[in-house]
Amino acid sequence: MQSHAVLTILSDDKPGVVELIANAVERVGGNWVDSHLQNVHGKFAGIVVVSIGTNMEDSLAQSLEKLSQEGIHLQFTWTKLSEQEANHTAYKRIHVIGPDRTGIVKEISGALAERSINLVGLVSERSSTPWTGEPLFQAEAEIDVPTTIDFDELIDRLQLIAEELGLEVTISD
């Protein structure tokens, strides 16, 4: 039987961080399942899912704790597939682009939460428009839409938010 750990990682950005973590996982027979890693303003941050035999959980914890000596700060939790993940219905993607302003993420995430739609992933960035240099906000979100949701009503609500904030919002499979 396998257990899964979700690791959150934070360290100074430097060569070899991923290798040190991968070695610690492999040393105790773990398997690197999934990851999202990123340099963020000079820091290295990420989330990694690791699977390991249930009898090796303590060994993995000890192996990962030793990484703090290398300046790698890890937190982890043991997890199992949630009921929502096991019964998900349809994944959709939302793309948002427009002038950067306060409240974009709050408004869109609020519209999703009001409808019990799970925000599975979100990547956002702020840049400048090439033609004016004005701040530009872009985001890609992945959502898990239950079958009980009135999808047309969701699209209408997101379009209303887009109009209010001067954004372009598109949804795709």
Coordinates of N, CA and C in Angstrom, one line a residue:
M1 N 0.8 -1.2 0.0 CA 0.0 0.0 0.0 C 0.9 1.2 0.0
Q2 N 0.4 2.3 -0.7 CA 1.2 3.5 -0.8 C 0.5 4.6 -0.1
S3 N 1.4 5.5 0.5 CA 0.9 6.7 1.1 C 1.4 7.9 0.2
H4 N 0.7 9.0 0.3 CA 1.1 10.2 -0.5 C 1.4 11.3 0.5
A5 N 2.4 12.0 0.2 CA 2.8 13.2 1.0 C 2.8 14.4 0.1
V6 N 2.2 15.5 0.5 CA 2.3 16.8 -0.2 C 3.3 17.6 0.5
L7 N 4.4 18.0 -0.2 CA 5.5 18.8 0.3 C 5.3 20.2 -0.2
T8 N 5.5 21.1 0.7 CA 5.6 22.5 0.3 C 7.1 22.9 0.6
I9 N 7.7 23.6 -0.3 CA 9.1 23.9 -0.3 C 9.3 25.4 -0.4
L10 N 10.3 25.9 0.4 CA 10.7 27.3 0.3 C 12.2 27.3 0.6
S11 N 13.0 27.9 -0.2 CA 14.4 28.1 0.0 C 14.9 29.3 -0.8
D12 N 16.1 29.7 -0.6 CA 16.8 30.7 -1.5 C 16.9 29.9 -2.8
D13 N 16.8 30.7 -3.9 CA 17.0 30.0 -5.2 C 18.5 29.8 -5.4
K14 N 18.8 28.5 -5.6 CA 20.2 28.2 -5.9 C 20.2 26.8 -6.6
P15 N 21.3 26.6 -7.4 CA 21.4 25.3 -8.0 C 21.4 24.1 -7.0
G16 N 20.7 23.0 -7.4 CA 20.8 21.8 -6.6 C 19.7 21.6 -5.6
V17 N 18.8 22.5 -5.5 CA 17.7 22.3 -4.5 C 16.8 21.1 -4.9
V18 N 16.4 21.0 -6.1 CA 15.6 19.9 -6.6 C 16.3 18.6 -6.4
E19 N 17.6 18.6 -6.8 CA 18.3 17.4 -6.6 C 18.4 16.9 -5.2
L20 N 18.6 17.8 -4.2 CA 18.7 17.4 -2.8 C 17.3 16.8 -2.4
I21 N 16.2 17.4 -2.8 CA 14.9 16.9 -2.4 C 14.7 15.5 -3.0
A22 N 15.0 15.4 -4.3 CA 14.8 14.2 -5.1 C 15.7 13.0 -4.4
N23 N 16.9 13.4 -4.1 CA 17.7 12.4 -3.4 C 17.2 11.9 -2.1
A24 N 16.6 12.9 -1.3 CA 16.0 12.5 0.0 C 14.8 11.6 -0.2
V25 N 14.0 11.8 -1.2 CA 12.9 11.0 -1.5 C 13.3 9.6 -2.0
E26 N 14.2 9.6 -2.9 CA 14.6 8.3 -3.5 C 15.4 7.5 -2.5
R27 N 16.1 8.1 -1.6 CA 16.9 7.3 -0.6 C 16.1 6.4 0.2
V28 N 14.8 6.8 0.4 CA 13.9 5.9 1.3 C 12.9 5.2 0.4
G29 N 13.1 5.1 -0.9 CA 12.2 4.4 -1.7 C 11.0 5.1 -2.2
G30 N 11.0 6.4 -2.1 CA 9.8 7.2 -2.5 C 9.8 7.5 -4.0
N31 N 8.7 7.9 -4.5 CA 8.5 8.2 -5.9 C 8.0 9.6 -6.0
W32 N 8.7 10.5 -6.8 CA 8.3 11.8 -7.1 C 7.1 11.7 -8.1
V33 N 5.9 12.1 -7.7 CA 4.7 11.9 -8.5 C 4.3 13.1 -9.3
D34 N 4.3 14.3 -8.7 CA 3.8 15.5 -9.3 C 4.5 16.7 -8.7
S35 N 4.7 17.8 -9.4 CA 5.3 18.9 -8.8 C 5.0 20.2 -9.6
H36 N 5.0 21.3 -8.9 CA 4.9 22.6 -9.4 C 5.9 23.4 -8.7
L37 N 7.0 23.8 -9.4 CA 8.1 24.5 -8.8 C 8.4 25.8 -9.5
Q38 N 8.8 26.8 -8.8 CA 9.0 28.2 -9.4 C 10.0 29.0 -8.6
N39 N 10.7 29.8 -9.4 CA 11.5 30.9 -8.8 C 10.6 32.1 -8.6
V40 N 10.5 32.6 -7.4 CA 9.6 33.7 -7.2 C 10.4 34.8 -6.4
H41 N 10.8 35.8 -7.1 CA 11.5 37.0 -6.5 C 12.7 36.5 -5.7
G42 N 13.5 35.6 -6.3 CA 14.8 35.2 -5.7 C 14.6 34.0 -4.7
K43 N 13.4 33.6 -4.5 CA 13.1 32.4 -3.7 C 12.7 31.3 -4.5
F44 N 13.0 30.1 -4.1 CA 12.5 28.9 -4.8 C 11.4 28.3 -4.0
A45 N 10.2 28.2 -4.6 CA 9.0 27.7 -4.0 C 8.4 26.6 -4.8
G46 N 7.7 25.7 -4.1 CA 7.1 24.6 -4.8 C 6.2 23.7 -4.0
I47 N 5.5 22.9 -4.7 CA 4.7 21.8 -4.1 C 5.0 20.6 -4.9
V48 N 5.3 19.5 -4.1 CA 5.6 18.2 -4.7 C 4.8 17.1 -4.0
V49 N 4.3 16.2 -4.8 CA 3.5 15.1 -4.3 C 4.5 13.9 -4.4
V50 N 4.6 13.1 -3.3 CA 5.5 12.0 -3.3 C 4.7 10.8 -2.8
S51 N 4.9 9.6 -3.4 CA 4.3 8.4 -2.9 C 5.4 7.5 -2.3
I52 N 5.0 6.8 -1.3 CA 5.9 5.9 -0.6 C 5.2 4.8 0.1
G53 N 5.8 3.7 0.3 CA 5.2 2.6 1.0 C 4.8 3.0 2.4
T54 N 3.7 2.6 2.9 CA 3.2 3.1 4.2 C 4.1 2.8 5.3
N55 N 4.9 1.7 5.2 CA 5.9 1.4 6.2 C 7.1 2.3 6.2
M56 N 7.2 3.2 5.2 CA 8.4 4.1 5.1 C 8.1 5.5 5.4
E57 N 6.9 5.8 5.9 CA 6.5 7.2 6.2 C 7.5 7.9 7.1
D58 N 7.8 7.3 8.2 CA 8.7 7.9 9.2 C 10.1 8.1 8.6
S59 N 10.6 7.2 7.8 CA 11.9 7.4 7.1 C 11.9 8.5 6.2
L60 N 10.8 8.7 5.4 CA 10.7 9.9 4.5 C 10.7 11.2 5.4
A61 N 10.0 11.2 6.4 CA 9.9 12.4 7.3 C 11.3 12.8 7.8
Q62 N 12.1 11.8 8.3 CA 13.4 12.0 8.8 C 14.3 12.5 7.7
S63 N 14.2 11.9 6.5 CA 15.1 12.3 5.4 C 14.8 13.7 4.9
L64 N 13.6 14.1 4.9 CA 13.2 15.5 4.5 C 13.6 16.5 5.5
E65 N 13.5 16.1 6.8 CA 13.8 17.1 7.9 C 15.3 17.5 7.9
K66 N 16.2 16.6 7.4 CA 17.6 16.8 7.3 C 17.9 18.0 6.3
L67 N 17.0 18.2 5.4 CA 17.2 19.3 4.4 C 17.2 20.7 4.9
S68 N 16.7 20.8 6.1 CA 16.7 22.2 6.7 C 18.2 22.6 7.0
Q69 N 19.1 21.7 7.1 CA 20.5 22.0 7.3 C 21.1 22.7 6.0
E70 N 20.4 22.4 4.9 CA 20.8 23.0 3.6 C 20.1 24.3 3.3
G71 N 19.2 24.8 4.2 CA 18.5 26.0 4.0 C 17.2 25.7 3.2
I72 N 16.8 24.5 3.1 CA 15.5 24.1 2.4 C 14.5 23.9 3.5
H73 N 13.5 24.7 3.5 CA 12.4 24.6 4.5 C 11.2 23.9 3.8
L74 N 10.9 22.7 4.5 CA 9.8 21.9 4.0 C 8.8 21.7 5.0
Q75 N 7.5 21.6 4.5 CA 6.4 21.2 5.4 C 5.8 20.1 4.6
F76 N 5.2 19.1 5.2 CA 4.5 18.1 4.5 C 3.4 17.6 5.3
T77 N 2.4 17.0 4.6 CA 1.3 16.4 5.2 C 0.9 15.1 4.4
W78 N 0.5 14.2 5.1 CA 0.0 12.9 4.5 C -1.4 13.1 4.0
T79 N -1.7 12.6 2.8 CA -3.0 12.9 2.2 C -3.5 11.6 1.5
K80 N -4.8 11.7 1.2 CA -5.4 10.7 0.4 C -6.3 11.4 -0.6
L81 N -6.7 10.7 -1.6 CA -7.6 11.3 -2.6 C -8.9 11.8 -2.0
S82 N -9.1 13.1 -2.1 CA -10.4 13.7 -1.5 C -11.6 13.2 -2.3
E83 N -12.7 13.3 -1.6 CA -14.0 12.8 -2.2 C -14.3 13.7 -3.4
Q84 N -13.9 15.0 -3.4 CA -14.2 15.8 -4.5 C -13.3 15.4 -5.7
E85 N -12.0 15.1 -5.4 CA -11.2 14.7 -6.5 C -11.6 13.3 -7.1
A86 N -12.1 12.4 -6.2 CA -12.5 11.1 -6.7 C -13.8 11.2 -7.5
N87 N -14.6 12.2 -7.3 CA -15.9 12.4 -8.0 C -15.9 13.6 -8.9
H88 N -14.8 14.1 -9.3 CA -14.8 15.3 -10.1 C -15.6 15.1 -11.4
T89 N -16.1 16.2 -12.0 CA -16.9 16.0 -13.1 C -16.2 16.5 -14.4
A90 N -15.9 17.8 -14.5 CA -15.3 18.3 -15.7 C -14.3 19.4 -15.4
Y91 N -13.1 19.2 -15.9 CA -12.1 20.3 -15.7 C -12.3 21.3 -16.9
K92 N -12.3 22.5 -16.5 CA -12.3 23.6 -17.5 C -11.2 24.6 -17.2
R93 N -10.8 25.4 -18.2 CA -9.7 26.4 -18.0 C -10.4 27.8 -18.2
I94 N -9.9 28.7 -17.4 CA -10.3 30.1 -17.5 C -9.1 30.9 -17.8
H95 N -9.1 31.7 -18.8 CA -8.0 32.6 -19.1 C -8.6 34.0 -18.9
V96 N -7.8 34.8 -18.2 CA -8.1 36.2 -17.9 C -7.0 37.1 -18.3
I97 N -7.3 38.2 -19.0 CA -6.3 39.2 -19.4 C -6.9 40.5 -19.4
G98 N -6.2 41.5 -18.9 CA -6.7 42.9 -18.9 C -5.9 43.8 -18.1
P99 N -6.3 45.0 -17.9 CA -5.5 46.0 -17.1 C -5.5 45.5 -15.7
D100 N -4.3 45.6 -15.1 CA -4.1 45.2 -13.7 C -4.8 46.1 -12.8
R101 N -5.6 45.6 -11.9 CA -6.3 46.4 -10.9 C -6.6 45.5 -9.7
T102 N -6.8 46.1 -8.6 CA -7.2 45.4 -7.3 C -8.5 44.7 -7.5
G103 N -8.6 43.5 -7.0 CA -9.8 42.8 -6.9 C -10.1 41.7 -8.0
I104 N -9.2 41.6 -8.9 CA -9.5 40.6 -10.0 C -9.6 39.2 -9.5
V105 N -8.6 38.8 -8.7 CA -8.6 37.4 -8.2 C -9.7 37.2 -7.2
K106 N -10.0 38.2 -6.4 CA -11.1 38.2 -5.4 C -12.4 38.0 -6.1
E107 N -12.7 38.7 -7.1 CA -14.0 38.6 -7.8 C -14.2 37.3 -8.5
I108 N -13.2 36.8 -9.2 CA -13.3 35.6 -9.9 C -13.4 34.4 -9.0
S109 N -12.5 34.4 -8.0 CA -12.5 33.2 -7.1 C -13.8 33.3 -6.2
G110 N -14.3 34.4 -5.9 CA -15.6 34.5 -5.2 C -16.8 34.0 -6.0
A111 N -16.8 34.3 -7.3 CA -17.8 33.7 -8.2 C -17.8 32.2 -8.3
L112 N -16.6 31.7 -8.3 CA -16.4 30.2 -8.3 C -16.8 29.6 -6.9
A113 N -16.4 30.2 -5.8 CA -16.7 29.7 -4.5 C -18.2 29.7 -4.2
E114 N -18.9 30.8 -4.7 CA -20.3 30.9 -4.5 C -21.1 29.7 -5.1
R115 N -20.5 29.1 -6.1 CA -21.1 28.0 -6.9 C -20.5 26.7 -6.5
S116 N -19.7 26.6 -5.5 CA -19.0 25.4 -5.0 C -18.1 24.8 -6.1
I117 N -17.5 25.6 -6.9 CA -16.6 25.2 -7.9 C -15.2 25.2 -7.4
N118 N -14.5 24.1 -7.5 CA -13.1 24.0 -6.9 C -12.1 24.6 -7.9
L119 N -11.3 25.5 -7.4 CA -10.2 26.1 -8.1 C -9.0 25.2 -7.9
V120 N -8.7 24.4 -9.0 CA -7.7 23.4 -8.9 C -6.3 23.9 -9.1
G121 N -6.2 24.9 -9.9 CA -4.9 25.5 -10.1 C -5.0 27.0 -10.6
L122 N -4.0 27.8 -10.3 CA -4.1 29.2 -10.7 C -2.6 29.7 -10.9
V123 N -2.4 30.2 -12.1 CA -1.1 30.9 -12.4 C -1.4 32.3 -12.8
S124 N -0.8 33.3 -12.2 CA -1.1 34.6 -12.6 C 0.3 35.4 -12.7
E125 N 0.2 36.5 -13.5 CA 1.4 37.3 -13.5 C 1.0 38.7 -13.9
R126 N 1.9 39.6 -13.5 CA 1.7 41.0 -13.9 C 2.8 41.4 -14.8
S127 N 2.5 42.0 -15.9 CA 3.5 42.5 -16.8 C 3.1 43.9 -17.3
S128 N 3.7 44.3 -18.4 CA 3.3 45.6 -19.0 C 2.8 45.4 -20.4
T129 N 1.9 46.2 -20.8 CA 1.4 46.1 -22.2 C 2.5 46.6 -23.1
P130 N 2.7 46.0 -24.2 CA 3.8 46.4 -25.1 C 3.6 47.8 -25.8
W131 N 2.3 48.2 -25.9 CA 2.0 49.4 -26.7 C 2.0 50.6 -25.8
T132 N 1.6 50.5 -24.5 CA 1.6 51.7 -23.6 C 2.4 51.6 -22.3
G133 N 2.8 50.4 -22.0 CA 3.6 50.2 -20.8 C 2.7 50.1 -19.5
E134 N 1.4 50.1 -19.7 CA 0.5 50.0 -18.6 C 0.5 48.6 -18.0
P135 N 0.3 48.5 -16.7 CA 0.3 47.2 -16.0 C -0.8 46.3 -16.6
L136 N -0.4 45.1 -16.9 CA -1.3 44.1 -17.5 C -1.3 42.8 -16.6
F137 N -2.5 42.4 -16.3 CA -2.7 41.2 -15.5 C -3.2 40.0 -16.4
Q138 N -2.6 38.9 -16.2 CA -2.9 37.6 -16.9 C -3.0 36.5 -15.9
A139 N -4.0 35.6 -16.1 CA -4.1 34.5 -15.3 C -4.7 33.3 -16.1
E140 N -4.3 32.1 -15.7 CA -4.8 30.9 -16.2 C -5.2 30.1 -15.0
A141 N -6.5 29.7 -15.0 CA -7.0 28.9 -13.9 C -7.6 27.6 -14.4
E142 N -7.5 26.5 -13.6 CA -8.1 25.3 -13.9 C -9.2 25.1 -12.8
I143 N -10.4 24.8 -13.2 CA -11.5 24.6 -12.3 C -12.1 23.2 -12.5
D144 N -12.7 22.7 -11.4 CA -13.4 21.4 -11.5 C -14.9 21.8 -11.3
V145 N -15.7 21.6 -12.4 CA -17.1 22.1 -12.4 C -18.0 20.9 -12.1
P146 N -18.7 20.9 -11.0 CA -19.7 19.8 -10.7 C -20.8 19.8 -11.8
T147 N -21.5 18.7 -12.0 CA -22.6 18.6 -12.9 C -23.8 19.4 -12.5
T148 N -23.9 19.7 -11.2 CA -25.1 20.4 -10.7 C -25.0 21.9 -11.0
I149 N -23.9 22.4 -11.6 CA -23.8 23.8 -11.8 C -24.5 24.2 -13.1
D150 N -25.1 25.3 -13.1 CA -25.7 25.9 -14.3 C -24.5 26.6 -15.0
F151 N -23.9 26.0 -16.0 CA -22.7 26.5 -16.6 C -23.0 27.8 -17.3
D152 N -24.1 27.9 -18.0 CA -24.4 29.2 -18.7 C -24.5 30.4 -17.7
E153 N -25.0 30.1 -16.5 CA -25.1 31.1 -15.5 C -23.7 31.5 -15.0
L154 N -22.8 30.6 -14.9 CA -21.4 30.8 -14.5 C -20.8 31.7 -15.6
I155 N -21.0 31.4 -16.8 CA -20.4 32.2 -17.9 C -20.9 33.6 -17.8
D156 N -22.2 33.7 -17.6 CA -22.8 35.1 -17.5 C -22.2 35.9 -16.4
R157 N -22.0 35.2 -15.2 CA -21.4 35.9 -14.1 C -20.0 36.3 -14.4
L158 N -19.2 35.5 -15.0 CA -17.8 35.8 -15.3 C -17.7 36.9 -16.3
Q159 N -18.6 36.9 -17.3 CA -18.7 38.0 -18.3 C -19.0 39.3 -17.6
L160 N -19.9 39.3 -16.6 CA -20.3 40.5 -15.9 C -19.1 41.1 -15.2
I161 N -18.3 40.2 -14.5 CA -17.1 40.6 -13.8 C -16.1 41.2 -14.8
A162 N -16.0 40.5 -16.0 CA -15.1 41.0 -17.0 C -15.4 42.4 -17.5
E163 N -16.7 42.6 -17.7 CA -17.2 44.0 -18.1 C -16.9 45.0 -17.1
E164 N -17.2 44.7 -15.8 CA -17.0 45.6 -14.7 C -15.5 46.0 -14.5
L165 N -14.6 45.0 -14.8 CA -13.2 45.3 -14.5 C -12.4 45.5 -15.8
G166 N -13.0 45.5 -16.9 CA -12.4 45.8 -18.2 C -11.4 44.6 -18.6
L167 N -11.9 43.4 -18.4 CA -11.1 42.2 -18.7 C -11.6 41.4 -19.9
E168 N -10.8 40.5 -20.4 CA -11.3 39.5 -21.3 C -11.2 38.2 -20.5
V169 N -12.3 37.5 -20.4 CA -12.4 36.2 -19.7 C -12.9 35.2 -20.7
T170 N -12.1 34.1 -20.9 CA -12.6 33.0 -21.7 C -12.5 31.7 -21.0
I171 N -13.4 30.8 -21.3 CA -13.4 29.4 -20.7 C -13.3 28.4 -21.8
S172 N -12.5 27.4 -21.5 CA -12.3 26.3 -22.5 C -12.2 25.0 -21.8
D173 N -12.3 23.9 -22.6 CA -12.1 22.6 -22.0 C -10.6 22.3 -21.8

